[in-house]
């Protein structure tokens, strides 16, 4: 991967010195791992597939994706600037050395257990407090290292497996849905992911089942020079419900690292999927050195009447964020929602938003996007609302608010609308405001410290999104926002 | 309580305060009047510690401390309160939330136990009743969509809650209807005590009918050009500022 620093202008010297953000997750776990040498060709893909003992069709699928990818070029339309990624300089597989099949946590390398403990992620079922049960799939570099409550969930009919294991146990189910929402030809990064993805989570909720606990996956990049390419597939059968959370962290390094994920959601008639993300990849330092390049394709399909998919994301990390969690509103009376907070500080850049594709009658979508830019951060909202001919009475409401802190950052809004049905109502509102010296002084005059004041004002700005997050995550997100903005004023 | 000596302050290099002297004793109420643009709000903001203003000369002693050396939040926690001429809106942050954070930061600073949610709720309801503010305002975003008068009343609510040693009220009477004016004045009078001091910035004698000051000062051209008792306000009302300005110039 190209380690060049982002180009900087001379004017940055005038910038008031900013404090280094305290990135508590920036440690490295010293663990023996098996890492493929950098580079990508068919052999690498064969090796990955072999390591995972995949069925033949899976290998063929990967190789087809690879052939497509070779003919594609990275998208250039986003409001992002970074040196080109050297795809031959990355290792596409890295796994901590451990026994192949683990029957219990006792067999997990203690260093890994320690890592998750340090990150505050509960992978020990016994240690969890009663009442706040969350099932966790912990993905470390290219592999899943622990999945909790698998059996409890199976008893309820819910499959919550690392996707590599699901390919062994439920190959037909995976085959039926994999690539059905995001085909490998979708875009450059989706094609790459389809060729080389190594792990991720697979969730299947049978008809009429309300998943008895929150499901979550924690992605951790540890190895140097590796990319992470995970794949998540969630299928909710008729009248089922699931709430799924994902969290992401990585060590602090001077090199940029690539993360290119694909997430596919399928909601059948009357089903509801709530998908929440708290993305805290290493953002790079205050000079724009290092950080994760986060290129992600997330899409859900509301396949049956009355299905609902709701994306909530809090994006505070990554040097570069490129992601547009979208909903295909195929059935009648379907609902798509997108709630987003994206924060960019120092040299972070984000180009994020959503696509709501209205196909069914009376389909409804809501978009609430809150962009916060501080330092020299650049934040773009990019959204498409498309109403097809048959989508009688489709409704969309979009609201995009930007908050600027300081005068060296930027906020940009790119709303696109294509409405082919005259009965549709599409509304878009946008505001841009600057965090006021007035507001800060007002709060300080009431006795709040400057940091508390900033965090209170910013949290107020994000309130409509935070209230969509599950309780514990809302608290996490608020804290994270406070930490990410440390030193950005004054 | 407060001792201001030869205070000079600039904004963007432009001198606004040009040698203000003012002594406010404990338990006293002082009114400051003066023409638009004469520096009244500047004085109030300098006292509260706003950093757009640069103090170039002079000193301010507050309860034995060097006020100019303290951060705005420390001044607030030490009991200095400014009711703003133009209170700001903070979307998404409820009044309750700000008020609880405010009172607890003051209590923490003073080494008193912080209030829990229940204790705070009881207290704030009491105070809201005192300034006749409907409870729904507590759950609304700070000042957002409040009318001019409601914003001013909200300032008084905050003052009543925080029980400051020194309150500086910058034109809290402007924009209030007669009933609201009475309510605000009552709120202020309830807080008035031997231990507390107040500085009221106002353009109108009307307020001083309700809150009778011990002293009245005229601030013009960045200096206090005349001080007197409550009669001075009446005289100003009749004769305007030209009269004192001419006398000062003479
Ligand atoms: N941010 C600023 N930049 C430039 N000049 C300013 C700024 N703030 C205040 N001033 C100027 O300082 C002078 C004093 O303003 P100040 O607000 O203190 O007056 P005031 O006595 O409170 O007036 P009023 O009775 O209208 O409230 C005015 O001439 C004003 O234009
Ligand atoms: Mg004023």
Coordinates of N, CA, C and O in Angstrom, one line a residue, chain A residues 353-448:
Chain A
X353 N -23.5 8.5 2.7 CA -24.9 8.8 2.6 C -25.7 7.5 2.3 O -25.4 6.5 2.8
X354 N -26.7 7.6 1.4 CA -27.5 6.4 1.3 C -28.2 6.5 -0.1 O -28.2 7.5 -0.8
X355 N -28.8 5.3 -0.5 CA -29.7 5.3 -1.6 C -31.0 4.6 -1.2 O -30.9 3.6 -0.6
X356 N -32.1 5.3 -1.5 CA -33.4 4.7 -1.2 C -34.0 4.5 -2.6 O -34.3 5.5 -3.3
X357 N -34.2 3.2 -2.9 CA -34.8 2.9 -4.2 C -36.3 2.4 -4.0 O -36.5 1.3 -3.5
X358 N -37.2 3.3 -4.4 CA -38.6 3.0 -4.2 C -39.2 2.2 -5.4 O -39.2 2.8 -6.5
X359 N -39.5 1.0 -5.1 CA -40.1 0.1 -6.2 C -41.5 -0.2 -5.9 O -42.4 -0.1 -6.8
X360 N -41.8 -0.6 -4.7 CA -43.2 -1.0 -4.3 C -44.1 0.2 -4.0 O -43.6 1.3 -3.7
X361 N -45.4 0.0 -4.0 CA -46.3 1.0 -3.7 C -46.3 1.4 -2.2 O -46.0 0.6 -1.4
X362 N -46.6 2.6 -2.0 CA -46.6 3.1 -0.6 C -45.3 2.9 0.2 O -45.3 2.8 1.4
X363 N -44.3 2.8 -0.5 CA -43.0 2.6 0.2 C -42.5 3.9 0.7 O -42.8 5.0 0.2
X364 N -42.0 3.9 1.9 CA -41.6 5.1 2.6 C -40.1 5.1 3.0 O -39.6 4.0 3.4
X365 N -39.5 6.2 3.0 CA -38.1 6.2 3.4 C -37.8 7.5 4.2 O -38.4 8.6 3.9
X366 N -36.9 7.4 5.2 CA -36.5 8.6 6.0 C -35.0 8.6 6.0 O -34.3 7.6 6.2
X367 N -34.4 9.8 5.8 CA -33.0 10.0 5.8 C -32.7 11.1 6.8 O -33.1 12.2 6.6
X368 N -31.9 10.8 7.8 CA -31.5 11.9 8.7 C -29.9 11.8 8.8 O -29.4 10.8 9.3
X369 N -29.3 12.8 8.3 CA -27.8 12.8 8.2 C -27.2 14.0 8.9 O -27.6 15.1 8.7
X370 N -26.3 13.7 9.8 CA -25.7 14.8 10.6 C -24.2 14.7 10.4 O -23.5 13.7 10.7
X371 N -23.6 15.7 9.7 CA -22.2 15.7 9.4 C -21.5 16.7 10.4 O -22.0 17.8 10.5
X372 N -20.4 16.3 11.0 CA -19.7 17.2 11.8 C -18.3 17.3 11.3 O -17.6 16.3 11.1
X373 N -17.8 18.5 11.0 CA -16.5 18.7 10.5 C -15.7 19.5 11.5 O -16.2 20.6 11.9
X374 N -14.5 19.1 11.8 CA -13.6 19.9 12.7 C -12.2 19.8 12.1 O -12.0 19.0 11.2
X375 N -11.3 20.6 12.6 CA -9.9 20.6 12.1 C -9.9 20.9 10.6 O -10.5 21.9 10.2
X376 N -9.3 20.0 9.8 CA -9.3 20.2 8.4 C -10.2 19.1 7.8 O -10.0 18.7 6.6
X377 N -11.1 18.5 8.5 CA -11.9 17.5 8.1 C -12.8 17.9 7.0 O -13.3 19.0 6.9
X378 N -13.1 16.9 6.1 CA -14.0 17.1 5.0 C -15.1 16.1 5.0 O -14.9 14.9 5.2
X379 N -16.3 16.6 5.0 CA -17.5 15.7 5.2 C -18.5 15.9 4.1 O -19.0 17.1 3.9
X380 N -18.8 14.9 3.3 CA -19.8 15.0 2.3 C -20.9 14.1 2.5 O -20.7 12.9 2.8
X381 N -22.2 14.6 2.3 CA -23.3 13.7 2.3 C -23.7 13.5 0.8 O -23.7 14.5 0.1
X382 N -23.9 12.3 0.5 CA -24.3 12.0 -0.9 C -25.4 11.0 -0.9 O -25.3 9.9 -0.3
X383 N -26.6 11.4 -1.4 CA -27.7 10.6 -1.2 C -28.6 10.5 -2.5 O -28.6 11.5 -3.2
X384 N -29.1 9.4 -2.8 CA -30.0 9.3 -3.9 C -31.4 8.8 -3.5 O -31.5 7.8 -2.8
X385 N -32.4 9.5 -3.9 CA -33.8 9.0 -3.7 C -34.3 8.7 -5.1 O -34.5 9.7 -5.9
X386 N -34.7 7.5 -5.3 CA -35.1 7.1 -6.7 C -36.5 6.5 -6.5 O -36.7 5.5 -5.8
X387 N -37.5 7.1 -7.2 CA -38.8 6.5 -7.2 C -39.2 6.0 -8.6 O -39.2 6.7 -9.5
X388 N -39.3 4.7 -8.7 CA -39.6 4.1 -10.0 C -41.1 4.3 -10.3 O -41.9 4.6 -9.5
X389 N -41.4 4.0 -11.6 CA -42.7 4.2 -12.1 C -43.8 3.6 -11.3 O -44.9 4.2 -11.1
X390 N -43.6 2.4 -10.9 CA -44.7 1.7 -10.2 C -44.9 2.1 -8.7 O -45.8 1.6 -8.1
X391 N -44.0 2.9 -8.2 CA -44.0 3.2 -6.8 C -45.0 4.2 -6.4 O -44.7 5.4 -6.0
X392 N -46.3 3.8 -6.6 CA -47.4 4.7 -6.3 C -47.3 5.2 -4.9 O -47.0 4.4 -4.0
X393 N -47.6 6.5 -4.7 CA -47.6 7.1 -3.3 C -46.3 6.9 -2.5 O -46.4 6.8 -1.2
X394 N -45.2 6.8 -3.1 CA -44.0 6.7 -2.4 C -43.7 8.0 -1.6 O -44.1 9.1 -2.1
X395 N -43.1 7.9 -0.5 CA -42.8 9.0 0.3 C -41.3 9.0 0.8 O -40.8 8.0 1.2
X396 N -40.7 10.2 0.7 CA -39.3 10.3 1.3 C -39.2 11.6 2.0 O -39.7 12.6 1.6
X397 N -38.5 11.5 3.1 CA -38.2 12.7 3.8 C -36.7 12.7 4.1 O -36.2 11.7 4.7
X398 N -35.9 13.7 3.7 CA -34.5 13.7 3.9 C -34.1 15.0 4.6 O -34.6 16.1 4.3
X399 N -33.3 14.8 5.6 CA -32.8 16.0 6.3 C -31.3 15.9 6.5 O -30.8 14.9 7.1
X400 N -30.5 16.8 6.0 CA -29.1 16.8 6.1 C -28.6 18.0 6.8 O -28.7 19.1 6.3
X401 N -28.0 17.8 8.0 CA -27.5 18.9 8.7 C -26.0 18.8 8.9 O -25.5 17.8 9.1
X402 N -25.3 20.0 8.7 CA -23.9 20.0 8.8 C -23.5 20.9 9.9 O -24.1 22.0 10.0
X403 N -22.5 20.5 10.7 CA -22.0 21.4 11.8 C -20.5 21.5 11.6 O -19.8 20.6 11.4
X404 N -20.1 22.8 11.5 CA -18.7 23.1 11.3 C -18.1 23.6 12.6 O -18.7 24.4 13.3
X405 N -16.9 23.1 12.8 CA -16.1 23.6 14.0 C -14.8 24.2 13.5 O -14.0 23.5 13.0
X406 N -14.7 25.5 13.6 CA -13.5 26.1 13.0 C -13.7 26.5 11.6 O -14.8 26.2 11.0
X407 N -12.7 27.1 10.9 CA -13.0 27.6 9.6 C -12.1 26.9 8.5 O -11.9 27.4 7.4
X408 N -11.5 25.8 8.9 CA -10.6 25.1 7.9 C -11.2 23.8 7.4 O -10.6 23.0 6.7
X409 N -12.4 23.5 7.9 CA -13.0 22.2 7.5 C -14.1 22.5 6.5 O -14.4 23.6 6.1
X410 N -14.7 21.4 6.0 CA -15.7 21.6 4.9 C -16.8 20.6 5.1 O -16.7 19.5 5.5
X411 N -18.0 21.1 4.6 CA -19.2 20.3 4.6 C -19.8 20.4 3.2 O -19.8 21.5 2.6
X412 N -20.2 19.3 2.6 CA -20.8 19.3 1.3 C -22.0 18.4 1.2 O -22.0 17.4 1.9
X413 N -23.0 18.8 0.5 CA -24.2 18.0 0.4 C -24.5 17.8 -1.1 O -24.6 18.7 -1.9
X414 N -24.6 16.5 -1.4 CA -25.0 16.1 -2.8 C -26.3 15.3 -2.8 O -26.2 14.1 -2.8
X415 N -27.4 15.9 -2.8 CA -28.7 15.1 -2.8 C -29.1 14.9 -4.3 O -29.1 15.8 -5.1
X416 N -29.3 13.7 -4.7 CA -29.9 13.4 -6.0 C -31.3 12.8 -5.9 O -31.5 12.0 -5.0
X417 N -32.1 13.3 -6.8 CA -33.5 12.7 -6.8 C -33.9 12.3 -8.2 O -33.7 13.1 -9.1
X418 N -34.5 11.2 -8.3 CA -35.1 10.8 -9.6 C -36.5 10.2 -9.3 O -36.6 9.2 -8.7
X419 N -37.4 11.0 -9.7 CA -38.8 10.6 -9.4 C -39.6 10.4 -10.7 O -39.8 11.3 -11.5
X420 N -40.0 9.1 -10.8 CA -40.7 8.7 -12.1 C -42.2 8.5 -11.9 O -42.9 8.1 -12.8
X421 N -42.7 8.7 -10.6 CA -44.1 8.5 -10.4 C -44.6 9.8 -9.8 O -44.2 10.3 -8.8
X422 N -45.7 10.4 -10.5 CA -46.1 11.7 -10.1 C -46.8 11.8 -8.7 O -46.9 12.8 -8.1
X423 N -47.2 10.6 -8.2 CA -47.9 10.7 -6.9 C -46.9 10.7 -5.7 O -47.3 10.8 -4.6
X424 N -45.6 10.6 -6.0 CA -44.6 10.5 -5.0 C -44.4 11.9 -4.3 O -44.5 12.9 -5.0
X425 N -44.1 11.8 -3.1 CA -43.7 13.1 -2.4 C -42.3 12.9 -1.8 O -42.0 12.0 -1.0
X426 N -41.4 13.8 -2.3 CA -40.0 13.7 -1.9 C -39.6 15.0 -1.3 O -39.7 16.1 -2.0
X427 N -39.2 15.0 0.0 CA -38.8 16.3 0.6 C -37.4 16.3 1.0 O -36.9 15.3 1.6
X428 N -36.7 17.4 0.8 CA -35.3 17.4 1.3 C -35.1 18.7 2.0 O -35.4 19.8 1.5
X429 N -34.5 18.6 3.2 CA -34.1 19.8 3.9 C -32.6 19.8 4.3 O -32.1 18.7 4.6
X430 N -31.9 20.9 4.2 CA -30.5 20.9 4.5 C -30.2 22.1 5.3 O -30.7 23.2 5.0
X431 N -29.3 22.0 6.3 CA -28.8 23.2 7.0 C -27.3 23.0 7.3 O -26.8 21.9 7.3
X432 N -26.7 24.2 7.3 CA -25.3 24.2 7.7 C -25.1 25.2 8.8 O -25.6 26.3 8.7
X433 N -24.5 24.8 9.9 CA -24.3 25.8 11.0 C -22.9 25.7 11.5 O -22.2 24.6 11.3
X434 N -22.4 26.7 12.1 CA -21.1 26.7 12.7 C -21.3 26.6 14.2 O -22.1 27.2 14.8
X435 N -20.5 25.8 14.9 CA -20.6 25.7 16.3 C -20.2 27.1 16.8 O -19.1 27.6 16.5
X436 N -21.1 27.7 17.5 CA -20.9 29.1 17.8 C -20.0 29.4 19.0 O -20.1 28.7 20.0
X437 N -19.1 30.3 18.9 CA -18.4 30.9 20.1 C -19.5 31.3 21.1 O -19.3 31.1 22.3
X438 N -20.6 31.8 20.5 CA -21.7 32.2 21.4 C -22.3 31.1 22.3 O -22.5 31.2 23.4
X439 N -22.5 29.9 21.6 CA -23.0 28.8 22.3 C -22.0 28.3 23.4 O -22.4 28.0 24.5
X440 N -20.8 28.3 23.0 CA -19.7 27.8 23.9 C -19.6 28.7 25.1 O -19.6 28.2 26.3
X441 N -19.6 30.0 24.8 CA -19.5 30.9 25.9 C -20.7 30.9 26.9 O -20.5 30.9 28.1
X442 N -21.8 30.7 26.3 CA -23.1 30.6 27.1 C -23.0 29.5 28.0 O -23.2 29.6 29.2
X443 N -22.5 28.3 27.5 CA -22.4 27.1 28.4 C -21.4 27.3 29.5 O -21.5 26.9 30.6
X444 N -20.3 27.9 29.1 CA -19.2 28.1 30.0 C -19.6 29.1 31.1 O -19.3 29.0 32.3
X445 N -20.4 30.1 30.7 CA -20.9 31.0 31.7 C -21.8 30.4 32.7 O -22.0 30.8 33.8
X446 N -22.3 29.2 32.3 CA -23.2 28.5 33.3 C -22.3 27.5 34.1 O -22.9 26.7 34.8
X447 N -21.0 27.5 33.8 CA -20.2 26.6 34.7 C -19.6 25.4 34.0 O -18.9 24.6 34.6
X448 N -20.0 25.1 32.7 CA -19.5 23.9 32.1 C -18.1 24.2 31.5 O -17.8 25.3 31.0

